[in-house]
Short mmCIF file of C-alpha atoms in Angstrom, two decimals:
data_model
loop_
_atom_site.label_atom_id
_atom_site.label_comp_id
_atom_site.label_asym_id
_atom_site.label_seq_id
_atom_site.Cartn_x
_atom_site.Cartn_y
_atom_site.Cartn_z
CA MET A 1 128.92 84.50 115.90
CA SER A 2 130.04 82.02 118.49
CA PHE A 3 126.65 80.34 118.61
CA THR A 4 125.61 77.44 116.49
CA LYS A 5 122.04 77.70 115.49
CA ASN A 6 120.34 75.02 117.52
CA THR A 7 116.99 75.28 115.82
CA GLY A 8 114.36 73.63 117.98
CA GLY A 9 117.06 72.53 120.45
CA LYS A 10 115.21 71.72 123.63
CA ALA A 11 112.03 70.75 121.83
CA LEU A 12 113.94 68.31 119.65
CA ASP A 13 115.59 66.75 122.69
CA LEU A 14 112.17 66.25 124.23
CA LEU A 15 110.87 64.66 121.06
CA GLN A 16 113.67 62.15 120.97
CA ASN A 17 113.19 61.03 124.55
CA LEU A 18 109.40 60.95 124.90
CA PRO A 19 107.23 58.16 123.45
CA ARG A 20 105.78 58.45 119.96
CA ILE A 21 103.34 61.34 119.48
CA THR A 22 99.86 60.22 118.48
CA LEU A 23 96.43 61.78 118.65
CA ALA A 24 95.99 60.04 121.98
CA ASN A 25 98.99 61.89 123.45
CA LEU A 26 98.05 65.41 122.35
CA ARG A 27 95.79 67.85 124.08
CA PRO A 28 95.27 71.60 123.58
CA GLU A 29 96.58 74.09 126.16
CA PRO A 30 93.90 74.45 128.88
CA GLY A 31 92.01 77.68 128.29
CA THR A 32 92.50 77.94 124.53
CA LYS A 33 89.43 75.98 123.48
CA LYS A 34 86.10 77.23 124.76
CA ALA A 35 83.04 74.98 124.30
CA GLU A 36 80.59 76.13 121.63
CA LYS A 37 77.12 77.23 122.69
CA LYS A 38 74.61 74.64 121.50
CA ARG A 39 71.20 75.98 120.64
CA GLY A 40 68.06 74.35 122.03
CA ARG A 41 69.82 72.32 124.70
CA GLY A 42 69.60 74.62 127.74
CA GLN A 43 67.75 74.36 131.05
CA HIS A 44 64.02 73.55 130.78
CA GLY A 45 64.57 71.82 127.47
CA GLY A 46 65.96 74.76 125.45
CA ASN A 47 62.44 75.79 124.34
CA ARG A 48 62.90 78.79 122.06
CA SER A 49 66.63 78.24 121.25
CA GLY A 50 67.61 81.84 121.91
CA ARG A 51 65.10 83.36 119.46
CA GLY A 52 62.72 85.12 121.84
CA HIS A 53 58.91 84.91 122.01
CA LYS A 54 56.71 84.88 118.87
CA GLY A 55 56.64 87.68 116.34
CA GLU A 56 58.98 88.46 113.48
CA ARG A 57 62.05 87.81 115.66
CA GLN A 58 61.25 84.20 116.38
CA ARG A 59 59.81 83.55 112.93
CA GLY A 60 62.79 84.99 111.10
CA ASN A 61 60.83 87.64 109.17
CA ARG A 62 62.44 90.87 110.23
CA PRO A 63 62.46 93.76 107.74
CA ARG A 64 65.60 94.96 105.88
CA LEU A 65 68.52 96.66 107.58
CA GLY A 66 67.85 100.34 108.13
CA PHE A 67 64.08 100.07 108.25
CA GLU A 68 62.65 102.09 111.14
CA GLY A 69 59.07 100.83 111.29
CA GLY A 70 57.82 103.28 108.67
CA GLN A 71 59.51 106.42 109.95
CA THR A 72 61.78 107.91 107.29
CA PRO A 73 64.99 106.06 107.98
CA PHE A 74 68.26 107.82 108.78
CA TYR A 75 69.91 106.97 105.50
CA LEU A 76 67.07 108.61 103.54
CA ALA A 77 66.33 111.53 105.86
CA ILE A 78 69.84 112.98 105.65
CA PRO A 79 70.36 114.93 102.40
CA LYS A 80 73.10 113.98 99.96
CA TYR A 81 76.29 116.01 99.79
CA GLY A 82 79.28 115.39 97.59
CA TYR A 83 81.91 114.83 100.30
CA ASN A 84 83.41 111.91 98.44
CA GLU A 85 82.55 113.03 94.95
CA GLY A 86 85.47 112.64 92.62
CA HIS A 87 87.58 111.20 95.46
CA SER A 88 89.24 108.80 93.07
CA ARG A 89 90.37 111.69 90.90
CA ARG A 90 91.90 113.79 93.62
CA ALA A 91 95.66 114.25 93.74
CA GLN A 92 97.39 112.36 96.54
CA TYR A 93 100.75 113.19 97.99
CA GLN A 94 102.57 110.51 99.97
CA PRO A 95 103.69 112.01 103.31
CA LEU A 96 107.35 111.97 104.26
CA THR A 97 108.08 112.87 107.86
CA LEU A 98 111.31 114.53 108.88
CA ASN A 99 111.70 111.62 111.33
CA ARG A 100 111.81 109.19 108.43
CA LEU A 101 114.12 111.39 106.40
CA GLN A 102 116.56 111.60 109.31
CA TYR A 103 116.37 107.83 109.77
CA LEU A 104 117.16 107.23 106.10
CA ILE A 105 120.11 109.61 106.18
CA ASP A 106 121.43 108.07 109.40
CA LEU A 107 121.34 104.57 107.99
CA GLY A 108 123.06 105.61 104.80
CA ARG A 109 120.17 104.91 102.46
CA ILE A 110 120.05 108.51 101.28
CA ASP A 111 123.14 110.58 100.55
CA PRO A 112 122.89 114.13 101.94
CA THR A 113 125.91 115.26 99.88
CA GLN A 114 123.86 114.96 96.67
CA PRO A 115 120.60 116.76 95.91
CA ILE A 116 117.72 114.66 97.22
CA ASP A 117 115.18 113.95 94.57
CA LEU A 118 112.14 111.72 94.45
CA THR A 119 114.28 109.19 92.55
CA GLN A 120 116.81 109.14 95.40
CA LEU A 121 114.01 108.65 97.92
CA VAL A 122 112.56 105.76 95.97
CA ASN A 123 115.99 104.20 95.43
CA GLY A 124 116.65 104.36 99.15
CA ARG A 125 113.27 102.67 99.63
CA GLY A 126 112.19 105.63 101.75
CA VAL A 127 108.76 106.17 100.17
CA THR A 128 106.55 104.15 97.88
CA ILE A 129 104.89 106.14 95.14
CA GLN A 130 102.18 104.75 92.89
CA PRO A 131 101.85 107.16 89.97
CA GLN A 132 99.00 105.08 88.57
CA LYS A 133 96.93 105.62 91.72
CA ARG A 134 96.66 109.39 91.42
CA ASP A 135 99.81 109.93 93.47
CA TYR A 136 101.35 113.20 92.41
CA GLY A 137 104.46 112.90 94.53
CA VAL A 138 105.68 113.39 98.05
CA GLN A 139 104.79 115.95 100.70
CA LEU A 140 107.10 116.92 103.53
CA VAL A 141 105.45 116.72 106.90
CA GLY A 142 106.80 118.50 109.94
CA GLU A 143 106.70 115.58 112.38
CA GLY A 144 110.20 115.20 113.82
CA ALA A 145 111.18 118.82 113.25
CA GLY A 146 112.74 118.88 116.70
CA ILE A 147 115.32 116.16 116.07
CA PHE A 148 116.05 116.94 112.42
CA ALA A 149 119.73 117.76 111.99
CA ALA A 150 120.84 117.30 108.41
CA LYS A 151 121.84 119.81 105.74
CA VAL A 152 120.13 118.73 102.54
CA ASN A 153 119.02 120.05 99.20
CA ILE A 154 115.64 118.40 98.86
CA GLU A 155 113.01 118.61 96.17
CA VAL A 156 109.48 117.51 96.96
CA GLN A 157 106.03 118.19 95.55
CA MET A 158 104.52 119.82 98.64
CA ALA A 159 105.91 120.89 101.96
CA SER A 160 104.44 122.13 105.21
CA GLU A 161 105.74 125.37 106.68
CA GLU A 162 107.17 123.65 109.73
CA ALA A 163 109.13 121.23 107.58
CA ILE A 164 110.54 124.06 105.46
CA ALA A 165 111.57 125.89 108.63
CA ALA A 166 113.29 122.82 110.08
CA ILE A 167 115.30 122.16 106.92
CA GLU A 168 116.33 125.79 106.44
CA ARG A 169 117.29 126.07 110.06
CA ASN A 170 119.92 123.39 109.45
CA GLY A 171 121.25 125.19 106.41
CA GLY A 172 119.43 123.21 103.74
CA ILE A 173 117.24 124.15 100.82
CA VAL A 174 113.68 123.01 100.02
CA THR A 175 112.05 123.32 96.65
CA THR A 176 108.60 122.25 95.58
CA GLY A 177 108.25 121.10 91.99
CA PHE A 178 105.39 119.77 89.93
CA TYR A 179 105.54 116.50 87.99
CA ASP A 180 102.71 115.46 85.73
CA PRO A 181 101.77 111.76 86.03
CA ARG A 182 103.86 110.61 83.06
CA SER A 183 106.94 112.48 84.27
CA LEU A 184 106.36 111.16 87.76
CA ALA A 185 106.32 107.57 86.52
CA VAL A 186 109.57 108.22 84.67
CA LEU A 187 111.07 109.88 87.74
CA CYS A 188 110.15 107.06 90.12
CA LYS A 189 111.34 104.21 87.90
CA PRO A 190 113.95 105.60 85.54
CA VAL A 191 115.67 102.32 84.67
CA PRO A 192 112.67 100.52 83.10
CA TYR A 193 111.89 103.70 81.19
CA PHE A 194 115.40 103.96 79.79
CA LEU A 195 115.33 100.30 78.87
CA SER A 196 112.16 100.88 76.85
CA GLY A 197 114.17 103.09 74.52
CA GLN A 198 111.94 106.15 74.62
CA PRO A 199 113.37 109.67 74.85
CA ILE A 200 113.17 111.49 78.16
CA PRO A 201 109.92 113.48 78.07
CA LYS A 202 109.75 117.12 78.96
CA ARG A 203 108.02 117.89 82.24
CA MET A 204 104.68 119.60 81.84
CA LEU A 205 103.78 122.77 83.70
CA PRO A 206 101.19 122.56 86.49
CA GLY A 207 97.49 122.91 85.78
CA GLU A 208 95.50 126.03 86.52
CA ASP A 209 94.66 125.02 90.07
CA MET A 210 98.25 124.31 91.09
CA VAL A 211 99.95 127.31 89.43
CA PRO A 212 99.28 129.63 92.42
CA TYR A 213 100.84 127.04 94.71
CA TYR A 214 104.04 126.68 92.69
CA THR A 215 104.46 130.40 92.01
CA ASP A 216 104.22 131.21 95.70
CA ALA A 217 107.51 131.93 97.46
CA ALA A 218 106.11 130.81 100.82
CA ASN A 219 105.86 127.26 99.44
CA ARG A 220 109.35 127.57 97.83
CA GLY A 221 107.75 126.86 94.47
CA TYR A 222 110.02 126.20 91.52
CA LEU A 223 108.25 128.85 89.44
CA ALA A 224 108.53 131.53 92.11
CA ASP A 225 110.76 134.58 91.99
CA PRO A 226 114.15 133.86 93.63
CA GLU A 227 114.23 137.25 95.35
CA LYS A 228 110.85 136.62 96.92
CA ILE A 229 112.05 133.21 98.06
CA GLN A 230 114.99 134.87 99.78
CA LYS A 231 112.64 137.28 101.55
CA ALA A 232 110.39 134.38 102.53
CA ARG A 233 113.38 132.55 104.03
CA ILE A 234 114.20 135.55 106.20
CA ALA A 235 110.55 135.98 107.21
CA LEU A 236 110.23 132.32 108.15
CA ALA A 237 113.41 132.50 110.23
CA GLN A 238 111.95 135.42 112.13
CA LYS A 239 108.62 133.64 112.56
CA TYR A 240 110.13 130.43 113.94
CA GLY A 241 112.88 132.17 115.85
CA TYR A 242 116.15 130.86 114.42
CA ILE A 243 119.09 132.51 112.71
CA LEU A 244 119.14 131.77 108.99
CA PRO A 245 122.58 130.32 108.22
CA ASP A 246 124.50 131.79 105.30
CA ILE A 247 124.62 129.10 102.65
CA SER A 248 126.71 131.05 100.17
CA LYS A 249 129.79 130.43 102.29
CA ASP A 250 129.17 126.73 102.62
CA GLU A 251 131.53 124.15 101.17
CA LEU A 252 128.62 122.31 99.57
CA PHE A 253 127.35 125.58 98.10
CA HIS A 254 127.40 124.36 94.53
CA MET A 255 125.45 121.22 95.35
CA LEU A 256 122.92 123.03 97.52
CA PHE A 257 122.11 125.46 94.76
CA MET A 258 121.56 122.81 92.11
CA ARG A 259 118.04 123.15 90.81
CA LYS A 260 116.18 121.66 87.94
CA ASP A 261 114.86 123.50 84.96
CA PRO A 262 111.02 123.53 84.97
CA ARG A 263 111.07 121.23 81.92
CA GLN A 264 113.77 118.92 83.22
CA ILE A 265 113.04 115.62 84.97
CA PHE A 266 116.51 114.42 85.96
CA PHE A 267 119.58 116.27 87.06
CA GLY A 268 122.08 116.38 84.26
CA LEU A 269 119.80 114.90 81.60
CA SER A 270 117.74 116.96 79.19
CA PRO A 271 114.37 116.09 77.70
CA GLY A 272 114.68 114.51 74.30
CA TRP A 273 117.73 112.43 75.06
CA VAL A 274 117.65 108.68 74.68
CA VAL A 275 119.69 106.71 77.19
CA ASN A 276 121.27 103.47 75.98
CA MET A 277 122.04 101.53 79.14
CA ALA A 278 123.45 98.48 77.41
CA GLU A 279 126.23 100.45 75.74
CA LYS A 280 126.32 103.29 78.30
CA LYS A 281 125.71 105.98 75.74
CA ILE A 282 123.35 108.91 75.44
CA LEU A 283 121.77 109.80 72.13
CA LYS A 284 120.74 113.38 71.50
CA PRO A 285 118.37 114.63 68.80
CA THR A 286 119.61 116.82 65.99
CA ASP A 287 116.45 117.45 63.96
CA ASP A 288 115.32 121.09 64.09
CA LYS A 289 111.71 120.33 64.81
CA LEU A 290 112.61 118.03 67.66
CA LEU A 291 115.01 120.55 69.10
CA GLN A 292 112.37 123.24 68.84
CA TYR A 293 109.85 121.04 70.60
CA TYR A 294 112.17 120.03 73.42
CA ASN A 295 113.51 123.52 73.82
CA SER A 296 110.09 125.16 74.23
CA PRO B 1 120.54 139.44 109.48
CA THR B 2 120.75 140.25 105.82
CA ILE B 3 122.20 137.57 103.65
CA SER B 4 123.19 138.23 100.10
CA ASN B 5 122.27 135.16 98.12
CA PRO B 6 122.87 135.12 94.42
CA ASN B 7 120.17 133.87 92.15
CA HIS B 8 120.06 130.14 92.52
CA ALA B 9 122.10 128.42 89.86
CA ARG B 10 120.14 126.38 87.38
CA ILE B 11 121.53 123.56 85.38
CA HIS B 12 120.21 124.59 82.02
CA PHE B 13 121.00 122.33 79.14
CA SER B 14 120.96 124.07 75.82
CA LEU B 15 120.13 121.58 73.17
CA SER B 16 121.53 123.65 70.36
CA LEU B 17 125.10 122.52 71.07
CA PRO B 18 127.28 121.94 68.04
CA LEU B 19 126.97 118.21 67.66
CA GLN B 20 129.00 115.91 65.48
CA LYS B 21 126.79 114.16 63.01
CA GLN B 22 127.49 110.58 62.11
CA THR B 23 126.48 109.21 58.78
CA LEU B 24 123.50 107.02 59.39
CA CYS B 25 120.88 105.97 56.94
CA SER B 26 117.67 107.03 58.59
CA PRO B 27 114.29 107.76 56.97
CA ALA B 28 113.66 111.37 56.11
CA GLY B 29 111.79 113.33 58.70
CA GLU B 30 112.94 111.13 61.55
CA ALA B 31 116.61 111.96 61.57
CA LYS B 32 118.15 111.09 64.88
CA SER B 33 121.85 110.55 64.68
CA GLY B 34 123.64 108.62 67.33
CA ILE B 35 126.32 110.68 68.95
CA LEU B 36 128.95 109.60 71.37
CA ALA B 37 128.29 111.80 74.35
CA PRO B 38 131.05 112.27 76.89
CA THR B 39 130.96 109.73 79.71
CA GLU B 40 130.50 112.48 82.28
CA GLU B 41 126.87 112.75 81.36
CA TYR B 42 126.38 109.03 81.85
CA THR B 43 127.36 109.41 85.52
CA PHE B 44 124.05 111.20 86.00
CA VAL B 45 122.31 108.07 84.71
CA GLU B 46 124.35 105.88 87.03
CA GLN B 47 123.17 107.95 89.98
CA LEU B 48 119.60 107.06 89.06
CA ILE B 49 120.12 103.30 89.23
CA PRO B 50 118.75 101.94 92.54
CA PRO B 51 121.19 99.98 94.71
CA SER B 52 120.46 96.28 95.00
CA ARG B 53 121.94 95.77 98.46
CA VAL B 54 121.21 97.41 101.79
CA PRO B 55 124.00 99.97 102.29
CA PHE B 56 126.21 99.81 105.34
CA PRO B 57 125.30 102.64 107.72
CA PRO B 58 127.91 105.38 108.18
CA LYS B 59 129.75 105.76 111.44
CA HIS B 60 128.17 107.75 114.25
CA ASP B 61 129.59 108.62 117.65
CA GLY B 62 126.94 107.22 119.92
CA PRO B 63 123.27 107.54 118.97
CA SER B 64 122.43 109.27 115.70
CA PRO B 65 120.08 112.28 115.57
CA PHE B 66 117.20 109.90 114.87
CA GLY B 67 118.06 107.80 117.90
CA TRP B 68 119.59 104.85 116.08
CA THR B 69 122.63 103.29 117.76
CA PRO B 70 125.00 101.16 115.73
CA PRO B 71 125.64 97.61 116.97
CA SER B 72 128.72 97.34 119.14
CA GLU B 73 131.81 96.01 117.36
CA VAL B 74 132.46 93.34 119.97
CA PRO B 75 129.26 92.09 121.57
CA LEU B 76 129.48 91.48 125.31
CA ALA B 77 129.79 87.86 126.32
CA PHE B 78 126.40 86.43 127.12
CA PRO B 79 124.98 82.94 126.80
CA TYR B 80 122.64 84.24 124.08
CA MET B 81 122.89 86.44 121.03
CA ILE B 82 120.35 88.60 119.26
CA CYS B 83 121.55 89.83 115.86
CA ARG B 84 120.40 92.95 114.07
CA SER B 85 117.93 92.74 111.23
CA ARG B 86 118.78 93.32 107.56
CA MET B 87 118.15 97.02 107.96
CA HIS B 88 120.47 97.16 111.00
CA ASN B 89 117.69 97.53 113.54
CA VAL B 90 116.89 95.73 116.80
CA PRO B 91 114.48 92.86 116.05
CA VAL B 92 111.77 93.68 118.57
CA TYR B 93 108.29 94.16 117.17
CA THR B 94 104.97 94.99 118.81
CA TYR B 95 101.55 93.93 117.64
CA LEU B 96 98.10 95.13 118.61
CA THR B 97 95.28 92.68 117.90
CA HIS B 98 91.57 93.21 118.45
CA GLY B 99 92.30 96.76 119.56
CA SER B 100 93.51 95.77 122.99
CA ARG B 101 95.73 92.70 122.82
CA LYS B 102 99.36 93.77 123.03
CA THR B 103 102.19 91.40 122.13
CA THR B 104 105.91 91.87 121.78
CA LEU B 105 107.95 89.64 119.55
CA VAL B 106 111.70 89.24 119.93
CA HIS B 107 113.22 87.68 116.87
CA LYS B 108 116.60 86.14 115.86
CA ILE B 109 117.44 84.74 119.30
CA GLU B 110 120.27 82.28 119.54
CA GLY B 111 121.43 80.56 122.67
CA ASP B 112 119.99 80.53 126.19
CA ILE B 113 117.88 83.52 127.11
CA TRP B 114 115.85 82.28 130.06
CA GLU B 115 117.77 83.92 132.90
CA TYR B 116 117.48 87.35 131.38
CA LEU B 117 113.76 87.03 130.84
CA GLN B 118 113.16 86.21 134.46
CA GLN B 119 115.15 89.27 135.49
CA LEU B 120 113.42 91.67 133.10
CA THR B 121 109.95 91.18 134.43
CA GLY B 122 109.42 90.43 138.09
CA LYS B 123 106.68 87.98 137.23
CA ASP B 124 106.47 85.18 134.70
CA LEU B 125 104.61 86.59 131.74
CA PRO B 126 102.72 84.39 129.32
CA THR B 127 105.21 83.62 126.61
CA GLN B 128 105.36 81.52 123.52
CA VAL B 129 108.68 80.14 122.50
CA ASN B 130 109.20 79.09 118.91
CA GLU B 131 112.56 77.40 118.77
CA VAL B 132 112.51 76.70 115.05
CA THR B 133 112.04 80.30 114.02
CA MET B 134 114.03 81.59 116.99
CA THR B 135 111.35 83.89 118.34
CA ILE B 136 109.76 84.60 121.70
CA ARG B 137 106.35 86.16 121.90
CA VAL B 138 105.46 87.91 125.15
CA LYS B 139 102.12 89.36 126.22
CA GLY B 140 102.33 93.13 126.64
CA HIS B 141 104.29 95.95 125.00
CA PHE B 142 107.93 96.00 126.06
CA ASP B 143 109.53 97.35 122.94
CA THR B 144 111.09 100.55 124.36
CA ALA B 145 112.62 98.80 127.37
CA LEU B 146 113.81 95.84 125.32
CA LYS B 147 115.29 98.01 122.57
CA GLU B 148 117.16 100.20 125.05
CA TRP B 149 118.50 97.15 126.81
CA LEU B 150 119.47 95.31 123.64
CA VAL B 151 121.15 98.37 122.16
CA LYS B 152 123.63 98.35 125.01
CA LYS B 153 124.77 94.83 124.08
#
C-alpha cells in the first residue's frame, strides 16, 4: 500500500493547534441531548405529577398484570396445549443454504474435489454445530438453488428436495446420514478427540423415528436401496425439468462415489482405531472380542 | 434418459486384516498391540485437521457464481484506499437499530475520501468519521451501491 496510516490525522492536527481541552471547552452536538421531563413542575404548579385523578392509578395500588377486573383473564381462559412441550429435547439441524455453500467453495474454504463432510464444513468455518445443544447435524436448504454451480459429493443429515435437485443438476451427489450425538461430537472436533487417546467409536444406527427418513430414497438416505436412489434421481430430474448428467463418465467419478459405511465416522478410518497424532501412527485392535464388536 | 450407474462404491474397511503383532507386555483381556500402519492411512487424519489460516481464494474470471469478485491486482490510483477484510470481502456493513434506523459503516479507509463521498450522494448525509479506527458511518443503507462501486477499484 502506498498510504501511510495516518490514524486520527486531521483530528490530531486540530488538537495540536487549538487551546487545551477542558470541560469548559466541550459541548455535546446540538440535538443529541434532550432535556429530561421533570415531574410535578409543569404549568399550574404540576399538581398531580402525571398520575391522573384519584383512584388506584394515582395512589399506586393497581392490581397485578393480567388482571381483568374479575373477568377470567386471557391467560387463564385459554386452555393449555403442549406446543413447546419437550422443545429442549427436540433434534435441531443447523441450516446450510446453497448460497453459503457456493460462497465457501468460491473463497476456497471448502474443497469441491474432495467429498464434503460435516468435518470439512466445520473446518472451513462454514457452519457452527453444537452437539451438546441437541444439534443433530446440518440440513441443506434450497435458498440459492438458482446460482448454485458446483459439482460436489456432499453428506449432510437432512436435505430439502430443492437442494437435492440443485446439486444433482450440476452433476453432484447428496447423501443424508445419521450421526448419534457422541459420533457427531467426534465428527465436528476430531483433533481433540484423537488427542484424548480414545478409539474411534462406531456410529450408531438411527432411532425408530428416523429410520423411515434414512431408508427413503427420496431423501437420498444412506440406508436406502441404491437402485431406488437411482430411480429417484431420474424422477427428480423429470420433476424439476433438467437433464440428469451421467456421473459414471466423469473424471472425478471415484471421488463422487465415495460413501461411508453406516458404522464409519470418518473417511478412511475405521471404528476401533486409535490415532496417535504425536507420532503420526494409527493403532488397530487385534483382540477377537474387540474386532467382533467393531465389526458388528 | 436412462443412465446405467453401478452400485455406489463403499469404502469398507475389514478389520480382520492379517496384522503383524508386536511383542508388548499388556494385561490379559486388554490386548491391544501397537502396529505400524502405513502412512497412507494417516493422510486421512491429516485431512481432518482444520486449517489455522484463512486460505487464499482460487482464481476466477470475473465474478464467481456466488457474486464475489476478487480484488484487482493493481488498484487504480486514488487518493484513498479501502483494503479487503480478512475473509477477502469488501468492508461495508449495514446495521438496523430500533427496527428503523439504518446505518452503513465503511471500514479500513486510508487516505482522503471526501471528494468521493460528495459525489456519491447528491446531498450531505449525516456522517460520523472516526479517524482512529478508520471508519465512516453514514445514515441510510448504501451497501449494494458501495460494494458494487468498491469492487471495481
